[in-house]
CSV table of C-alpha atoms in Angstrom, one decimal:
chain,number,residue,atom,x,y,z
A,291,MET,CA,10.2,2.7,29.7
A,292,ALA,CA,9.8,0.0,27.1
A,293,ALA,CA,8.2,1.0,23.8
A,294,THR,CA,5.2,-1.2,24.4
A,295,GLY,CA,4.6,0.3,27.9
A,296,LYS,CA,4.9,3.8,26.5
A,297,ARG,CA,2.4,3.1,23.8
A,298,LYS,CA,-0.1,1.6,26.3
A,299,THR,CA,0.3,4.5,28.7
A,300,GLY,CA,-0.1,7.0,25.8
A,301,VAL,CA,-3.3,5.4,24.6
A,302,ALA,CA,-4.7,5.4,28.2
A,303,LEU,CA,-4.0,9.1,28.5
A,304,ILE,CA,-5.8,9.8,25.3
A,305,VAL,CA,-8.8,7.9,26.5
A,306,LEU,CA,-8.8,9.7,29.8
A,307,ALA,CA,-8.5,13.1,28.0
A,308,ALA,CA,-11.4,12.3,25.8
A,309,VAL,CA,-13.5,11.4,28.8
A,310,LEU,CA,-12.7,14.7,30.5
A,311,LEU,CA,-13.4,16.7,27.3
A,312,PHE,CA,-16.7,15.2,26.6
A,313,LEU,CA,-17.9,14.5,30.1
A,314,PRO,CA,-21.6,15.6,30.1
A,315,TYR,CA,-22.6,18.6,32.0
A,316,PRO,CA,-24.9,18.0,34.9
A,317,ARG,CA,-28.5,17.5,33.9
A,318,PRO,CA,-30.9,20.3,34.7
A,319,ARG,CA,-32.3,20.2,38.1
A,320,SER,CA,-35.0,17.8,38.7
A,321,GLY,CA,-38.3,18.7,40.4
A,322,PRO,CA,-41.9,19.3,39.5
A,323,GLN,CA,-42.6,20.2,36.0
A,324,PRO,CA,-43.8,23.8,35.3
A,325,SER,CA,-47.4,24.6,35.1
A,326,PRO,CA,-48.8,25.8,31.7
A,327,ASP,CA,-48.6,29.4,32.7
A,328,GLN,CA,-45.1,29.2,34.0
A,329,PHE,CA,-42.0,30.2,32.0
A,330,TRP,CA,-39.0,27.9,32.6
A,331,PHE,CA,-35.8,27.5,30.5
A,332,THR,CA,-32.6,25.6,30.9
A,333,SER,CA,-29.6,24.9,28.7
A,334,GLN,CA,-26.6,22.6,28.5
A,335,PRO,CA,-24.1,24.0,29.2
A,336,PRO,CA,-25.8,26.6,31.5
A,337,GLY,CA,-25.1,30.3,31.3
A,338,ALA,CA,-26.7,30.9,28.0
A,339,GLU,CA,-28.4,34.3,27.5
A,340,VAL,CA,-32.1,34.1,27.0
A,341,TRP,CA,-33.7,36.9,25.0
A,342,TRP,CA,-37.3,37.8,24.1
A,343,SER,CA,-37.9,39.0,20.6
A,344,ASP,CA,-41.1,40.4,19.2
A,345,GLY,CA,-39.6,40.8,15.7
A,346,GLN,CA,-38.7,44.5,16.2
A,347,SER,CA,-36.8,44.6,19.4
A,348,GLU,CA,-35.2,42.2,21.9
A,349,LYS,CA,-35.2,42.1,25.7
A,350,LYS,CA,-32.8,40.1,27.8
A,351,LEU,CA,-34.6,37.9,30.2
A,352,GLY,CA,-31.5,36.5,32.0
A,353,SER,CA,-29.2,33.6,31.8
A,354,THR,CA,-30.1,29.9,32.0
A,355,PRO,CA,-31.5,28.4,34.1
A,356,ILE,CA,-34.4,30.8,34.1
A,357,GLU,CA,-37.7,30.4,35.9
A,358,ARG,CA,-40.4,33.1,35.6
A,359,SER,CA,-43.9,33.2,36.9
A,360,ALA,CA,-45.2,34.5,33.6
A,361,LYS,CA,-44.2,35.0,29.9
A,362,PRO,CA,-43.6,38.4,28.5
A,363,GLU,CA,-46.6,40.0,27.1
A,364,GLY,CA,-47.4,39.8,23.4
A,365,GLU,CA,-46.4,37.4,20.7
A,366,GLY,CA,-42.8,36.6,20.1
A,367,GLN,CA,-39.9,34.1,20.3
A,368,VAL,CA,-37.3,33.0,22.8
A,369,VAL,CA,-33.7,33.2,21.5
A,370,VAL,CA,-30.9,31.4,23.3
A,371,ARG,CA,-27.3,32.5,22.7
A,372,LEU,CA,-23.9,31.4,24.1
A,373,ALA,CA,-20.6,32.6,22.8
A,374,GLY,CA,-18.6,29.9,21.1
A,375,TYR,CA,-21.7,28.0,20.2
A,376,GLN,CA,-24.0,28.2,17.2
A,377,PRO,CA,-25.4,31.8,17.2
A,378,SER,CA,-28.9,31.0,18.5
A,379,GLN,CA,-31.6,28.5,18.9
A,380,THR,CA,-35.2,29.8,18.7
A,381,PHE,CA,-38.3,28.4,20.3
A,382,GLN,CA,-41.8,29.6,20.4
A,383,ALA,CA,-42.6,31.2,23.7
A,384,SER,CA,-44.8,28.7,25.4
A,385,SER,CA,-44.4,26.4,28.3
A,386,VAL,CA,-40.9,25.1,27.5
A,387,SER,CA,-39.9,22.4,29.9
A,388,SER,CA,-37.2,20.3,28.0
A,389,PRO,CA,-33.5,21.2,28.4
A,390,VAL,CA,-31.8,22.8,25.4
A,391,ILE,CA,-28.5,21.4,24.2
A,392,LEU,CA,-26.6,24.0,22.3
A,393,GLU,CA,-24.5,22.9,19.3
A,394,ARG,CA,-20.8,23.7,19.7
A,395,ALA,CA,-19.2,26.0,17.1
A,396,GLY,CA,-15.7,24.5,17.4
A,397,LEU,CA,-13.4,22.6,19.7
A,398,LEU,CA,-11.3,25.5,20.7
A,399,GLU,CA,-14.3,27.6,21.6
A,400,TYR,CA,-15.8,24.6,23.4
A,401,LEU,CA,-12.6,24.2,25.5
A,402,ARG,CA,-13.0,27.8,26.8
A,403,PHE,CA,-16.1,26.8,28.6
A,404,ARG,CA,-14.7,23.6,30.1
A,405,ARG,CA,-12.1,25.0,32.5
A,406,PRO,CA,-10.4,23.6,34.4
A,407,LEU,CA,-11.1,20.2,32.9
A,408,SER,CA,-10.1,21.4,29.5
A,409,PHE,CA,-6.6,22.4,30.6
A,410,LEU,CA,-6.2,19.0,32.4
A,411,ALA,CA,-7.3,17.2,29.2
A,412,LEU,CA,-4.9,19.2,27.1
A,413,GLY,CA,-2.1,18.3,29.4
A,414,LEU,CA,-2.9,14.7,29.2
A,415,LEU,CA,-2.9,14.9,25.4
A,416,LEU,CA,0.5,16.5,25.3
A,417,ALA,CA,1.9,13.8,27.6
A,418,ALA,CA,0.4,11.1,25.4
A,419,ALA,CA,2.0,12.8,22.3
A,420,PHE,CA,5.3,12.7,24.0
A,421,LEU,CA,5.0,9.1,25.0
A,422,LEU,CA,3.9,8.0,21.5
A,423,LYS,CA,6.6,10.0,19.7
A,424,PRO,CA,9.0,7.6,17.9
A,425,GLU,CA,12.5,7.4,19.2
A,426,ALA,CA,15.3,7.8,16.7
A,427,GLY,CA,16.5,4.4,15.6
A,428,SER,CA,13.8,2.5,17.5
A,429,GLY,CA,12.0,1.3,14.4
A,430,GLU,CA,8.8,3.0,15.6
A,431,SER,CA,8.7,5.5,12.8
A,432,ARG,CA,5.7,6.0,10.6
A,433,GLU,CA,5.6,4.0,7.4
A,434,LEU,CA,6.5,7.0,5.3
A,435,GLU,CA,9.6,7.6,7.4
A,436,ARG,CA,10.6,3.9,7.2
A,437,LEU,CA,10.3,3.8,3.4
A,438,THR,CA,12.6,6.7,2.7
A,439,PRO,CA,16.4,6.8,2.6
A,440,GLY,CA,17.7,6.6,6.1
A,441,GLY,CA,14.6,4.8,7.5
A,442,ARG,CA,14.6,1.4,8.9
A,443,VAL,CA,13.0,-1.9,7.8
A,444,GLY,CA,13.6,-4.8,10.1
A,445,PRO,CA,17.4,-5.1,10.7
A,446,TYR,CA,18.2,-2.9,7.6
A,447,ARG,CA,18.9,0.8,7.1
A,448,LEU,CA,17.4,2.0,3.8
A,449,GLY,CA,19.6,3.8,1.2
A,450,GLU,CA,18.7,5.0,-2.2
A,451,LYS,CA,15.4,4.0,-3.8
A,452,VAL,CA,16.4,2.2,-7.0
A,453,GLY,CA,13.0,1.1,-8.4
A,454,GLU,CA,9.3,1.0,-8.2
A,455,GLY,CA,6.8,-1.2,-10.1
A,456,ALA,CA,3.2,-2.2,-10.0
A,457,MET,CA,3.7,-4.4,-7.0
A,458,ALA,CA,6.6,-2.9,-4.9
A,459,GLU,CA,9.3,-0.4,-4.4
A,460,VAL,CA,12.9,-1.3,-4.0
A,461,PHE,CA,15.7,0.2,-2.0
A,462,VAL,CA,19.4,-0.4,-1.6
A,463,ALA,CA,20.0,-1.1,2.1
A,464,THR,CA,22.7,-2.1,4.6
A,465,PRO,CA,22.4,-4.3,7.6
A,466,LEU,CA,22.4,-2.5,10.9
A,467,ALA,CA,24.9,-5.0,12.2
A,468,GLY,CA,27.2,-4.3,9.3
A,469,GLY,CA,27.9,-6.2,6.1
A,470,GLY,CA,27.4,-5.8,2.3
A,471,LYS,CA,24.5,-4.2,0.5
A,472,VAL,CA,21.1,-5.8,0.1
A,473,ALA,CA,18.0,-5.0,-1.9
A,474,VAL,CA,14.9,-4.4,0.2
A,475,LYS,CA,11.6,-4.7,-1.6
A,476,ALA,CA,8.4,-3.4,0.1
A,477,VAL,CA,5.2,-4.7,-1.4
A,478,PHE,CA,2.3,-2.2,-1.7
A,479,GLU,CA,-0.4,-2.4,0.9
A,480,GLU,CA,-3.2,-3.0,-1.5
A,481,LEU,CA,-1.8,-6.3,-2.6
A,482,CYS,CA,-1.1,-7.3,1.0
A,483,ARG,CA,-4.8,-7.1,1.7
A,484,ASP,CA,-5.5,-9.8,-0.8
A,485,PRO,CA,-5.6,-13.1,1.2
A,486,GLU,CA,-4.7,-15.2,-1.9
A,487,PHE,CA,-1.7,-13.0,-2.6
A,488,VAL,CA,-0.6,-13.3,1.1
A,489,ARG,CA,-0.9,-17.0,1.0
A,490,ARG,CA,1.2,-17.4,-2.2
A,491,PHE,CA,3.7,-14.7,-1.1
A,492,GLN,CA,4.4,-16.5,2.2
A,493,ARG,CA,4.7,-19.9,0.5
A,494,GLU,CA,6.9,-18.7,-2.4
A,495,VAL,CA,9.2,-16.5,-0.4
A,496,SER,CA,9.8,-19.3,2.1
A,497,ILE,CA,10.8,-21.6,-0.8
A,498,CYS,CA,13.0,-18.9,-2.3
A,499,GLN,CA,14.9,-18.6,0.9
A,500,SER,CA,16.1,-22.2,0.3
A,501,PHE,CA,17.5,-21.4,-3.2
A,502,ASP,CA,21.2,-21.8,-3.6
A,503,HIS,CA,21.9,-21.2,-7.2
A,504,PRO,CA,24.2,-18.5,-8.8
A,505,GLY,CA,21.4,-17.7,-11.3
A,506,LEU,CA,18.8,-16.8,-8.6
A,507,VAL,CA,18.9,-13.9,-6.2
A,508,THR,CA,18.9,-15.2,-2.6
A,509,VAL,CA,16.1,-14.1,-0.3
A,510,ARG,CA,17.8,-13.5,3.0
A,511,GLU,CA,14.7,-12.8,5.1
A,512,TRP,CA,11.2,-11.3,5.0
A,513,GLY,CA,8.7,-9.7,7.3
A,514,GLU,CA,5.7,-7.4,7.7
A,515,LEU,CA,5.8,-3.7,8.4
A,516,ASP,CA,2.6,-1.6,8.8
A,517,ASN,CA,0.5,-4.1,6.8
A,518,ARG,CA,3.2,-4.3,4.1
A,519,PHE,CA,5.4,-7.3,3.4
A,520,TRP,CA,9.1,-6.7,2.8
A,521,LEU,CA,11.9,-9.0,1.8
A,522,ALA,CA,15.6,-8.5,1.8
A,523,MET,CA,17.6,-10.0,-1.1
A,524,ASP,CA,21.2,-10.1,-2.1
A,525,PHE,CA,22.1,-7.0,-4.1
A,526,VAL,CA,23.4,-7.9,-7.5
A,527,GLU,CA,26.0,-5.7,-9.1
A,528,GLY,CA,25.8,-5.4,-12.8
A,529,ARG,CA,23.5,-4.2,-15.6
A,530,GLN,CA,20.0,-5.1,-16.6
A,531,LEU,CA,19.9,-7.4,-19.6
A,532,GLY,CA,17.6,-5.0,-21.4
A,533,GLU,CA,20.4,-2.4,-21.4
A,534,LEU,CA,22.7,-4.8,-23.2
A,535,VAL,CA,20.7,-6.1,-26.1
A,536,GLY,CA,21.2,-3.1,-28.4
A,537,GLN,CA,20.6,-4.3,-32.0
A,538,GLY,CA,20.9,-7.9,-30.9
A,539,LEU,CA,23.6,-10.1,-29.3
A,540,PRO,CA,25.9,-12.6,-31.0
A,541,ALA,CA,24.5,-16.1,-31.3
A,542,GLU,CA,27.1,-17.6,-29.0
A,543,ARG,CA,26.3,-15.1,-26.2
A,544,ILE,CA,22.6,-15.6,-26.7
A,545,CYS,CA,22.9,-19.3,-26.3
A,546,ARG,CA,25.2,-19.0,-23.3
A,547,LEU,CA,23.0,-16.6,-21.4
A,548,GLY,CA,19.9,-18.5,-22.4
A,549,ARG,CA,21.3,-21.8,-21.1
A,550,ALA,CA,22.2,-20.2,-17.8
A,551,LEU,CA,18.7,-18.7,-17.5
A,552,CYS,CA,17.2,-22.2,-18.2
A,553,GLN,CA,19.3,-23.7,-15.4
A,554,ALA,CA,18.1,-21.1,-12.9
A,555,LEU,CA,14.4,-21.5,-14.0
A,556,ALA,CA,14.7,-25.3,-13.6
A,557,VAL,CA,15.7,-24.9,-10.0
A,558,ALA,CA,12.8,-22.6,-9.3
A,559,HIS,CA,10.3,-24.7,-11.1
A,560,ASP,CA,11.4,-27.9,-9.4
A,561,ALA,CA,10.7,-26.1,-6.1
A,562,GLY,CA,7.2,-25.2,-7.4
A,563,VAL,CA,7.8,-21.5,-7.9
A,564,VAL,CA,6.8,-19.7,-11.1
A,565,HIS,CA,8.2,-16.2,-11.7
A,566,ARG,CA,5.2,-14.9,-13.8
A,567,ASP,CA,7.0,-11.6,-14.7
A,568,LEU,CA,10.3,-12.7,-16.3
A,569,LYS,CA,11.7,-10.0,-18.5
A,570,SER,CA,15.0,-8.5,-19.5
A,571,ASP,CA,14.8,-5.9,-16.8
A,572,ASN,CA,14.5,-8.6,-14.2
A,573,ILE,CA,17.7,-10.2,-15.3
A,574,MET,CA,21.0,-8.7,-14.0
A,575,VAL,CA,24.2,-9.5,-15.9
A,576,GLY,CA,27.4,-9.2,-13.8
A,577,GLU,CA,30.9,-8.4,-14.8
A,578,ASP,CA,31.5,-12.1,-15.4
A,579,ASP,CA,28.6,-12.0,-17.9
A,580,HIS,CA,26.6,-14.5,-15.8
A,581,PRO,CA,22.8,-13.7,-15.6
A,582,VAL,CA,20.9,-13.6,-12.4
A,583,ILE,CA,17.1,-13.6,-12.2
A,584,THR,CA,15.6,-11.2,-9.7
A,585,ASP,CA,12.1,-10.8,-8.3
A,586,PHE,CA,11.4,-14.4,-7.5
A,587,GLY,CA,9.1,-14.7,-4.5
A,588,LEU,CA,6.6,-12.0,-5.5
A,589,ALA,CA,3.5,-14.0,-6.4
A,590,ARG,CA,1.3,-12.1,-8.8
A,591,ALA,CA,-2.3,-11.4,-7.7
A,592,ASP,CA,-3.4,-11.5,-11.3
A,593,HIS,CA,-7.0,-11.3,-12.4
A,594,TYR,CA,-8.4,-10.8,-15.9
A,595,GLU,CA,-10.6,-7.9,-14.8
A,596,LYS,CA,-7.6,-5.9,-13.8
A,597,ILE,CA,-6.5,-5.4,-17.4
A,598,THR,CA,-8.9,-2.5,-17.8
A,599,LYS,CA,-7.3,-0.8,-14.7
A,600,THR,CA,-3.6,-1.4,-15.5
A,601,ALA,CA,-2.1,-4.1,-17.6
A,602,SER,CA,1.0,-3.9,-15.4
A,603,THR,CA,-0.8,-5.8,-12.7
A,604,LEU,CA,-0.7,-8.9,-14.9
A,605,GLY,CA,3.0,-8.8,-15.4
A,606,THR,CA,4.7,-6.8,-18.1
A,607,PRO,CA,2.5,-7.0,-21.3
A,608,ALA,CA,5.4,-7.2,-23.7
A,609,TYR,CA,6.6,-10.5,-22.0
A,610,MET,CA,3.2,-11.9,-21.0
A,611,PRO,CA,2.2,-15.4,-22.1
A,612,PRO,CA,-1.3,-15.7,-23.6
A,613,GLU,CA,-2.6,-18.0,-20.9
A,614,GLN,CA,-1.7,-15.5,-18.1
A,615,VAL,CA,-4.6,-13.2,-19.2
A,616,SER,CA,-7.2,-15.7,-18.2
A,617,THR,CA,-5.3,-18.0,-15.9
A,618,PRO,CA,-3.7,-16.2,-12.9
A,619,ASN,CA,-2.1,-19.4,-11.6
A,620,SER,CA,-0.3,-20.2,-14.8
A,621,GLY,CA,2.4,-22.9,-14.7
A,622,PRO,CA,6.1,-23.2,-15.5
A,623,ARG,CA,5.5,-23.0,-19.2
A,624,ALA,CA,4.3,-19.4,-18.8
A,625,ASP,CA,7.9,-18.6,-17.8
A,626,LEU,CA,9.1,-20.4,-20.9
A,627,TYR,CA,7.0,-18.1,-23.1
A,628,SER,CA,8.5,-15.1,-21.3
A,629,LEU,CA,12.0,-16.6,-21.7
A,630,GLY,CA,11.2,-16.9,-25.4
A,631,VAL,CA,10.4,-13.1,-25.5
A,632,VAL,CA,13.7,-12.4,-23.7
A,633,LEU,CA,15.6,-14.6,-26.3
A,634,TYR,CA,13.8,-12.9,-29.1
A,635,GLU,CA,14.9,-9.5,-27.7
A,636,MET,CA,18.5,-10.7,-27.6
A,637,CYS,CA,18.2,-11.9,-31.2
A,638,SER,CA,16.5,-8.8,-32.7
A,639,GLY,CA,17.1,-6.0,-30.2
A,640,ASP,CA,13.4,-5.6,-29.5
A,641,VAL,CA,10.4,-7.6,-28.2
A,642,PRO,CA,8.0,-9.2,-30.7
A,643,PHE,CA,5.1,-6.9,-29.8
A,644,SER,CA,5.4,-3.3,-28.4
A,645,GLY,CA,3.1,-0.4,-27.9
A,646,ASP,CA,0.0,0.3,-25.7
A,647,PRO,CA,-0.6,-2.5,-23.2
A,648,ILE,CA,-4.0,-3.7,-24.3
A,649,PRO,CA,-3.1,-4.0,-28.1
A,650,VAL,CA,0.1,-5.8,-27.1
A,651,ILE,CA,-1.9,-8.3,-25.0
A,652,ILE,CA,-4.3,-8.9,-27.9
A,653,CYS,CA,-1.2,-9.6,-30.1
A,654,HIS,CA,0.1,-12.1,-27.7
A,655,LEU,CA,-3.3,-13.8,-27.7
A,656,ASN,CA,-3.8,-13.9,-31.5
A,657,ASP,CA,-0.9,-12.9,-33.7
A,658,PRO,CA,2.3,-14.9,-34.5
A,659,PRO,CA,5.5,-13.1,-33.7
A,660,PRO,CA,7.3,-11.4,-36.5
A,661,PRO,CA,10.1,-13.5,-37.9
A,662,ILE,CA,13.7,-12.9,-36.7
A,663,THR,CA,15.4,-11.5,-39.8
A,664,ARG,CA,19.0,-11.5,-38.7
A,665,ALA,CA,20.9,-13.5,-41.3
A,666,ASP,CA,23.9,-14.1,-39.0
A,667,LEU,CA,21.9,-16.2,-36.6
A,668,PRO,CA,21.5,-19.9,-37.0
A,669,GLU,CA,18.1,-21.1,-38.1
A,670,SER,CA,18.1,-23.6,-35.2
A,671,LEU,CA,18.3,-20.8,-32.7
A,672,LYS,CA,15.4,-19.0,-34.4
A,673,ALA,CA,13.4,-22.2,-34.2
A,674,VAL,CA,14.0,-22.5,-30.5
A,675,VAL,CA,12.8,-19.0,-29.9
A,676,MET,CA,9.7,-19.5,-32.1
A,677,ARG,CA,8.7,-22.7,-30.4
A,678,LEU,CA,8.9,-21.0,-27.0
A,679,LEU,CA,6.5,-18.4,-28.3
A,680,GLU,CA,3.8,-20.9,-29.3
A,681,LYS,CA,0.3,-19.7,-28.1
A,682,GLU,CA,-0.6,-23.0,-26.5
A,683,PRO,CA,1.5,-24.1,-23.5
A,684,GLU,CA,1.6,-27.7,-24.6
A,685,ASP,CA,3.1,-26.7,-28.0
A,686,ARG,CA,6.2,-25.3,-26.2
A,687,TYR,CA,9.0,-27.2,-24.7
A,688,ALA,CA,8.1,-29.4,-21.8
A,689,ASP,CA,10.4,-27.7,-19.3
A,690,ALA,CA,13.4,-25.5,-18.9
A,691,ARG,CA,15.9,-28.3,-19.1
A,692,GLU,CA,14.6,-29.3,-22.5
A,693,VAL,CA,15.1,-25.7,-23.7
A,694,GLU,CA,18.6,-25.8,-22.3
A,695,ALA,CA,19.3,-28.9,-24.3
A,696,ALA,CA,17.9,-27.3,-27.4
A,697,LEU,CA,20.1,-24.2,-27.0
A,698,ALA,CA,23.2,-26.4,-26.4
A,699,ALA,CA,22.5,-28.1,-29.7
A,700,VAL,CA,22.5,-24.9,-31.7
């Protein structure tokens, strides 16, 4: 049976079981209402014991339905009891003509009184559970199973989880049809419920699929799984740039890496895509010492009010341009500011501002970056970095190509 057919059949069996379980009992018999001096008691379900209590002793009157010509003598109360239901319901002993519906104590006890319908309903539920059980390798697993090593996302089998950020988790994966490793990134469901994020994500990922540049990770395909977007990208062998900076890199290497990053950014910006979270940990450096920018295609759902929740939702604070705090849809020059932080890190071994997120953001808004003190670096290189770190976007370079030209002239 096809997966869709099994699912439909399973759902139908669950509905039928629910109908059988909660099918109302027959209403009490109809007929003339009792006269004021007549004692008449019914219950749903029937069979409840009816007791007369005068406060000192109890006398069993019978089981519902009960019809007596007269009430017991004296003042007292009628107590109705049925095993598996709430212990009792008490009514003043007068002419009681309305049916009593006892409150169930629990489903299992309730089922005891529904034979044989209960057993039939349980059988239907077991059959439904069998039909709805995921088949191995069918892609019908629950989300938790999919997003663990060995699970499946689209045409990929997940391997080791290699990272998790504010927006997504990342796994190494292999195509089911065979081939080299890929990186599968699954965006968290909370972001996928944001219509603006979804719109930008779909647009930017579609554009990123058309990228053909050695400095940009290629997005192979993307899809949706259990209300979460995922995308598969080429897996880049190498080390994160942040692991390489140490106490700072030589000027020649800084300029060479910086120019390659500018070339990659220019391609993305020409296509209308802004990274918005460029940082050294999003730059992989291969054995050939060529940098590759990762994480394009994840549009940021950034809002100022989210700073108080977690600054990481705005991008990484240490690399965040001032305008991104108040302008979620910041333009290409926002990436140039982040590039300036990356170059500063390559020059000095550290970012200009570090510490708790909120103070760091305030520093980006108000404070000039500390000067680069390395004496072996050309002043022209330091000047390029400082211009990229200007607070106002219009005071920075016009675009990535202009930055590349400035680095080439160092």
